[in-house]
CSV table of C-alpha atoms and ligand atoms in Angstrom, one decimal:
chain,number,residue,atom,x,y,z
A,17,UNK,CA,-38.8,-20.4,-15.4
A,18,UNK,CA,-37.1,-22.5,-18.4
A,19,UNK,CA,-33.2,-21.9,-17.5
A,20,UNK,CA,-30.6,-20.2,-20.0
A,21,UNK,CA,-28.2,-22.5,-21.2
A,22,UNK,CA,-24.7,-21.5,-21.9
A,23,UNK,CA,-21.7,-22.3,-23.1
A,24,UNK,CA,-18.5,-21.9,-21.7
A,25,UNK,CA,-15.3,-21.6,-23.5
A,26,UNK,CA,-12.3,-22.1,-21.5
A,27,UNK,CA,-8.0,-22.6,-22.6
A,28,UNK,CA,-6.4,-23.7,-19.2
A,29,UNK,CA,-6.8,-24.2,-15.5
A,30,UNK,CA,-10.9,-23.1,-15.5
A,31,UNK,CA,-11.3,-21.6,-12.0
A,32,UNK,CA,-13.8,-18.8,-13.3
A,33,UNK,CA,-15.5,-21.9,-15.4
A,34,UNK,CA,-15.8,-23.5,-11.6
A,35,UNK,CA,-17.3,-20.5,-10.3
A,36,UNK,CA,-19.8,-21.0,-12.6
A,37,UNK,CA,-20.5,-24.5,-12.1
A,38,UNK,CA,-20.8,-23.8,-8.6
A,39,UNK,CA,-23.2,-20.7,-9.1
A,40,UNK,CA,-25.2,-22.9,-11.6
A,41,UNK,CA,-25.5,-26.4,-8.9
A,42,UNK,CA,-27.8,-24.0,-7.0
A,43,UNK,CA,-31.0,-24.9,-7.5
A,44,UNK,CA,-32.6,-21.0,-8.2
A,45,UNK,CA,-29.7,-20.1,-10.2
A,46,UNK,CA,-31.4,-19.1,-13.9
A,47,UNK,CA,-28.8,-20.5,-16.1
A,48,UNK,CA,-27.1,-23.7,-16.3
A,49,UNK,CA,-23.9,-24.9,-18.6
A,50,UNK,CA,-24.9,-26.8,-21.6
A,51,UNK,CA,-21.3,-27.6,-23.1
A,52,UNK,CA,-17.4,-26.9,-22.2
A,53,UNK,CA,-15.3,-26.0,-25.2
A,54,UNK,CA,-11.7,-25.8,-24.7
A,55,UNK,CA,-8.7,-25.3,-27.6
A,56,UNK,CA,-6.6,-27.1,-25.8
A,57,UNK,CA,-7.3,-31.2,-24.7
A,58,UNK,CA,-5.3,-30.7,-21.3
A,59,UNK,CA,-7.0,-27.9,-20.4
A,60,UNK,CA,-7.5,-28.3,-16.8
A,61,UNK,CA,-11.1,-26.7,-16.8
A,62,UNK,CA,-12.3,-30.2,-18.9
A,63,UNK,CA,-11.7,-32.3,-15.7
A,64,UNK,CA,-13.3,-29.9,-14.1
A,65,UNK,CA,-16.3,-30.2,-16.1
A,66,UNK,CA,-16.4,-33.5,-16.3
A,67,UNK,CA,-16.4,-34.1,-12.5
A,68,UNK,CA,-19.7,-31.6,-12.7
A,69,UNK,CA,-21.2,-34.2,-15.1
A,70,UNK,CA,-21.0,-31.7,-17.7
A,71,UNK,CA,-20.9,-32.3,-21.6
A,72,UNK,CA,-17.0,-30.9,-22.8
A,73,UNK,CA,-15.7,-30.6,-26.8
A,74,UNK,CA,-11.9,-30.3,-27.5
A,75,UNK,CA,-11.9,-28.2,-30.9
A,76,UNK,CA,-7.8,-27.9,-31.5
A,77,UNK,CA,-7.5,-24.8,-32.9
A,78,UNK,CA,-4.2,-26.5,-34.3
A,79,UNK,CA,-5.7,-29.1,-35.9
A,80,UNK,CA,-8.4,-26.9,-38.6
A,81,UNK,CA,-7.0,-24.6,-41.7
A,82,UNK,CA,-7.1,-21.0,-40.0
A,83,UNK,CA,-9.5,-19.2,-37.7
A,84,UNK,CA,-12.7,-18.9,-39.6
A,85,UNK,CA,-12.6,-22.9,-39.8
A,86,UNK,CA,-12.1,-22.8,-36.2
A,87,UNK,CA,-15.1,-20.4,-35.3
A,88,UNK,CA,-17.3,-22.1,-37.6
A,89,UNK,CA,-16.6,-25.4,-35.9
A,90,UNK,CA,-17.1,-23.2,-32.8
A,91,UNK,CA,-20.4,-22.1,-33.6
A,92,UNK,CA,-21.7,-25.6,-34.6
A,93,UNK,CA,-20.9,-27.1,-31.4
A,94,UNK,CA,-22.1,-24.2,-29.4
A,95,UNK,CA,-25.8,-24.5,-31.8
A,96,UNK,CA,-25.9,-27.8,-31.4
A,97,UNK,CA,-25.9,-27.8,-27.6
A,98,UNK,CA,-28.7,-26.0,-27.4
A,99,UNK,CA,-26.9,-22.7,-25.9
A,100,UNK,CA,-28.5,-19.2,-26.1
A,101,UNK,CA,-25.1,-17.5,-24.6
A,102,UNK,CA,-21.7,-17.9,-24.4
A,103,UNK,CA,-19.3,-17.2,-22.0
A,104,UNK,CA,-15.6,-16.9,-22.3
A,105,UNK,CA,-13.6,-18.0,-19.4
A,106,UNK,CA,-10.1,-17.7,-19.6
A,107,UNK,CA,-10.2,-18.4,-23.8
A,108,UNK,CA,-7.2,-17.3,-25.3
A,109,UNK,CA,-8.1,-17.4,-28.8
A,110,UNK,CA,-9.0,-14.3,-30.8
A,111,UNK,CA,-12.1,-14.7,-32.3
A,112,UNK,CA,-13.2,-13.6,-36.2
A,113,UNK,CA,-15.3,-10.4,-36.7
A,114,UNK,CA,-18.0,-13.1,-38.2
A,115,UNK,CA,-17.9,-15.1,-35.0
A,116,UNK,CA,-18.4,-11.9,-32.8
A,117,UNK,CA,-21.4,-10.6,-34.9
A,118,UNK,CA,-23.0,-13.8,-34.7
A,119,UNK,CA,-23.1,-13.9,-31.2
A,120,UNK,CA,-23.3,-10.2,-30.6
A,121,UNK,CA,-24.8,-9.1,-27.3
A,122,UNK,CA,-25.0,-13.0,-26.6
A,123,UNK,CA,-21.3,-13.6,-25.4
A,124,UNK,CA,-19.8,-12.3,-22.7
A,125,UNK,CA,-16.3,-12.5,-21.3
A,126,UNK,CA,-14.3,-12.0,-18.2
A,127,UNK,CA,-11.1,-10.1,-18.2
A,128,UNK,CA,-8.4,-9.3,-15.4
A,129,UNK,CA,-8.5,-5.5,-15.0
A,130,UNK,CA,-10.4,-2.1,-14.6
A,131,UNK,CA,-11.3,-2.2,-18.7
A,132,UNK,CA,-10.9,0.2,-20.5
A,133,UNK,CA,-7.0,0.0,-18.9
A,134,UNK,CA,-5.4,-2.8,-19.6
A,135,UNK,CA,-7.1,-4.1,-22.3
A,136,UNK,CA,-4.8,-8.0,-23.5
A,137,UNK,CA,-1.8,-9.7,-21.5
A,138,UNK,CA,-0.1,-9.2,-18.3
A,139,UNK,CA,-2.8,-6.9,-16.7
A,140,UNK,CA,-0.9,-7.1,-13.1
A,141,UNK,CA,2.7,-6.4,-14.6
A,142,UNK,CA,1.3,-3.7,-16.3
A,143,UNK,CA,-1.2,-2.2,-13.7
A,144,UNK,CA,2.2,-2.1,-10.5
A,145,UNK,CA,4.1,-1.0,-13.4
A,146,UNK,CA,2.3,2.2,-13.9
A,147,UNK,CA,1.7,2.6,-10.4
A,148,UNK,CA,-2.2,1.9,-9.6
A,149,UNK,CA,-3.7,2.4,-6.9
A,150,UNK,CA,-6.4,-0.4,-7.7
A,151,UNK,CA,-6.8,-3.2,-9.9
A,152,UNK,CA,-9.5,-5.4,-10.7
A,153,UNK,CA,-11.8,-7.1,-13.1
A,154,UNK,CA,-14.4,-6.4,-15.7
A,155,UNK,CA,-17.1,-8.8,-17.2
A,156,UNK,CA,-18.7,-7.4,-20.7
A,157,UNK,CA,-20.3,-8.3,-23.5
A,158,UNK,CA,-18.0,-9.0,-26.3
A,159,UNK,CA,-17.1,-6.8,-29.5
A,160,UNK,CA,-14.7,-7.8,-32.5
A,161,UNK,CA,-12.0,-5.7,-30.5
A,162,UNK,CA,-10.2,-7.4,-28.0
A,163,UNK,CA,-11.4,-6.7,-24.9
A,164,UNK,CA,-13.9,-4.2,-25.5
A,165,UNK,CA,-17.9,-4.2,-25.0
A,166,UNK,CA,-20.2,-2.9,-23.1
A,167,UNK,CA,-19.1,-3.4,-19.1
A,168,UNK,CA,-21.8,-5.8,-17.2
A,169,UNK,CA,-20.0,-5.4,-13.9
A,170,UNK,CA,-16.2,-4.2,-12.4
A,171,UNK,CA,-14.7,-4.8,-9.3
A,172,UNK,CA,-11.9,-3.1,-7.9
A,173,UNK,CA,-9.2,-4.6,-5.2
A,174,UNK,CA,-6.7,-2.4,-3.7
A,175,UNK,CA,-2.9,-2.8,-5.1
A,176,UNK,CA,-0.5,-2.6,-2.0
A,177,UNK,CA,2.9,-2.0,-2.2
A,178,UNK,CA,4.7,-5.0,-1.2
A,179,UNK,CA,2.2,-6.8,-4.0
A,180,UNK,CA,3.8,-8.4,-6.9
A,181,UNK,CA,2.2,-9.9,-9.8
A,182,UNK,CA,1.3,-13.2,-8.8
A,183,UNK,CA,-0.3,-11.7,-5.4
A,184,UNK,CA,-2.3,-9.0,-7.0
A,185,UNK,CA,-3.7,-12.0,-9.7
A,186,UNK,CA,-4.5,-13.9,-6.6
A,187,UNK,CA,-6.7,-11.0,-4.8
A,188,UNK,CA,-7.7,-10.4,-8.2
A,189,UNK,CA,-8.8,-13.7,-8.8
A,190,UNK,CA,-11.3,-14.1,-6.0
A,191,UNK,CA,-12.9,-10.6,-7.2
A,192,UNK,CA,-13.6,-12.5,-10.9
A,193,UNK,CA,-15.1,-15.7,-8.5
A,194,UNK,CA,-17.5,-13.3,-7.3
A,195,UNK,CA,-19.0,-11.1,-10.4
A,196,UNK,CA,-18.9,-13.4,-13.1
A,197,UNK,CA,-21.7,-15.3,-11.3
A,198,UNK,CA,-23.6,-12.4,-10.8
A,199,UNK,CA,-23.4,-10.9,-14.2
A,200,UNK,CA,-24.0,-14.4,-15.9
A,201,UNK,CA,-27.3,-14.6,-13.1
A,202,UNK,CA,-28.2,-10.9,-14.5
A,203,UNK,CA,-27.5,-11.7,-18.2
A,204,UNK,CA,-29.9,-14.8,-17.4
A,205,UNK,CA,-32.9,-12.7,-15.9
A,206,UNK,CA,-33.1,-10.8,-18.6
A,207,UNK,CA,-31.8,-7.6,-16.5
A,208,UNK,CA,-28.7,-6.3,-18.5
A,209,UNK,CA,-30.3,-4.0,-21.7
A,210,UNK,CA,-27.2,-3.1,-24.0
A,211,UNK,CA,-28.0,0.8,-25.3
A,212,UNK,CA,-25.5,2.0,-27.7
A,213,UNK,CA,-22.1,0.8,-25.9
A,214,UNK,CA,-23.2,0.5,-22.4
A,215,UNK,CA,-25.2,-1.6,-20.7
A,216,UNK,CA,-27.8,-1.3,-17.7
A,217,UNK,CA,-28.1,-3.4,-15.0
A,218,UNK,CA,-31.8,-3.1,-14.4
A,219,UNK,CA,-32.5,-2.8,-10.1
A,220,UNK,CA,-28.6,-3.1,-9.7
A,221,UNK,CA,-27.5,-0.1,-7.5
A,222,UNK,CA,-24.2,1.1,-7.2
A,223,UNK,CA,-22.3,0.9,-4.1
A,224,UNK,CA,-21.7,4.2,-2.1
A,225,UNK,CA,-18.9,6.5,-1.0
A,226,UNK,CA,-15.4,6.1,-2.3
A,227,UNK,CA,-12.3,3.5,-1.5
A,228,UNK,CA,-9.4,5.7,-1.0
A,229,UNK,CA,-5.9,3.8,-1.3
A,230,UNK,CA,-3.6,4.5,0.0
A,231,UNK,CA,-6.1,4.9,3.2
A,232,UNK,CA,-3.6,7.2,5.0
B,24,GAR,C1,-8.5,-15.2,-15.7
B,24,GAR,O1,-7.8,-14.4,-14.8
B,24,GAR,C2,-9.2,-14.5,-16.7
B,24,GAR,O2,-9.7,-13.2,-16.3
B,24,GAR,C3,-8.1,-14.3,-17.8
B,24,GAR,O3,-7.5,-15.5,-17.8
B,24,GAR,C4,-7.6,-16.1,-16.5
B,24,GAR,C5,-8.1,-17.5,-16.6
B,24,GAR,O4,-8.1,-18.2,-15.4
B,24,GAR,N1,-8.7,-14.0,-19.1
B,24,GAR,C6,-8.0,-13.2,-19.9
B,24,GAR,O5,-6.9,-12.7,-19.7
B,24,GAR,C7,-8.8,-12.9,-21.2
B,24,GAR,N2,-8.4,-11.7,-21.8
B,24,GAR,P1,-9.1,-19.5,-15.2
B,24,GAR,O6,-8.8,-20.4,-16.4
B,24,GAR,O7,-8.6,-20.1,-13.9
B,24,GAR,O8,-10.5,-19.0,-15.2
């Protein structure tokens, strides 16, 4: 089978874009990267890709008139490299309503907590500041609203009370290392069906019984 080819879109240090790579150097995986697009030309994820022999495109978002100039610029690049989705991997730009549409149920993104909580910055500040039990990550398709769509997958680590915010994004991290390859591999065999605003993971179960924290 004919792999998807995607394209990622990263802003900084790229450790979810390497969990990709790494997913996609397997030989059965069903999707491979196409092109690296970063905003930013010292964007640590470019090395990365380079060093994976991957094709990369700097598009300073400083450097075009405003943000529809910017997505349209976006949008050729990701055409021309041949890419049927895109995936956002630590992107900080908002993107135009046009750009969304365009790409509607064919971009996905990764984002650092239990969505719909949490929804922009500081997800770990915010999630010991109120007190959570759990924190986590959510990978979904992407709507004009920051940081909605329909969920692909969660997961959920445990927040412990000596945890501060740079150890909860670290065990939060290695949660987003794990599910954005497996939605991407899901997205690429054709398994995730968006209805309305949800999606199914077609023969994806869900795990049983319950995590109870504090465990007592
Ligand atoms: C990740 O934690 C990702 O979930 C987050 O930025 C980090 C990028 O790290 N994305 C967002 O906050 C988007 N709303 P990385 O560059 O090492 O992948």
């Amino acid at each position: 089978m004919a792999r998807l080819k995607v394209a990622v879109l990263i802003s900084g240090r790229g450790s979810n874009l390497q969990s990709l790579i790494d997913a996609c150097a397997a030989k059965d995986f069903p999707a491979e990267i196409a092109l690296v697009i970063s905003n930013r030309a010292a964007a640590q994820g470019l090395a990365r890709a380079s060093h994976a022999g991957i094709a990369t495109a700097t598009i300073d978002h400083k450097a075009v008139a405003d943000r529809a100039a910017f997505d349209a610029a976006l949008d050729r690049a990701i055409r021309a490299s041949g890419a049927g989705l895109v995936c956002l991997a630590g992107f900080m730009r908002l993107l135009t309503p046009g750009f969304v549409a365009a790409w509607r149920d064919r971009m996905i993104n990764i984002h650092p907590s239990l969505l719909p909580a949490f929804p922009g910055l500081h997800t770990h500040e915010r999630a010991l500041a109120a007190g959570c039990r759990f924190a986590g990550c959510t990978v979904h398709f992407v709507r004009a609203e920051t940081d909605t769509g329909p969920i692909i997958a969660q997961a959920a680590v445990p927040i412990r009370t000596d945890d501060n915010a740079t150890s909860l994004a670290a065990r939060v991290l290695e949660a987003e290392h794990r599910i954005y390859p497996l939605a991407l591999r899901w997205v690429a065999e054709g398994r995730v069906r968006v209805v309305g605003e949800r999606a199914a993971v077609a023969g994806a179960e869900a795990p049983d019984g319950a995590m109870i924290n504090p465990a007592g």
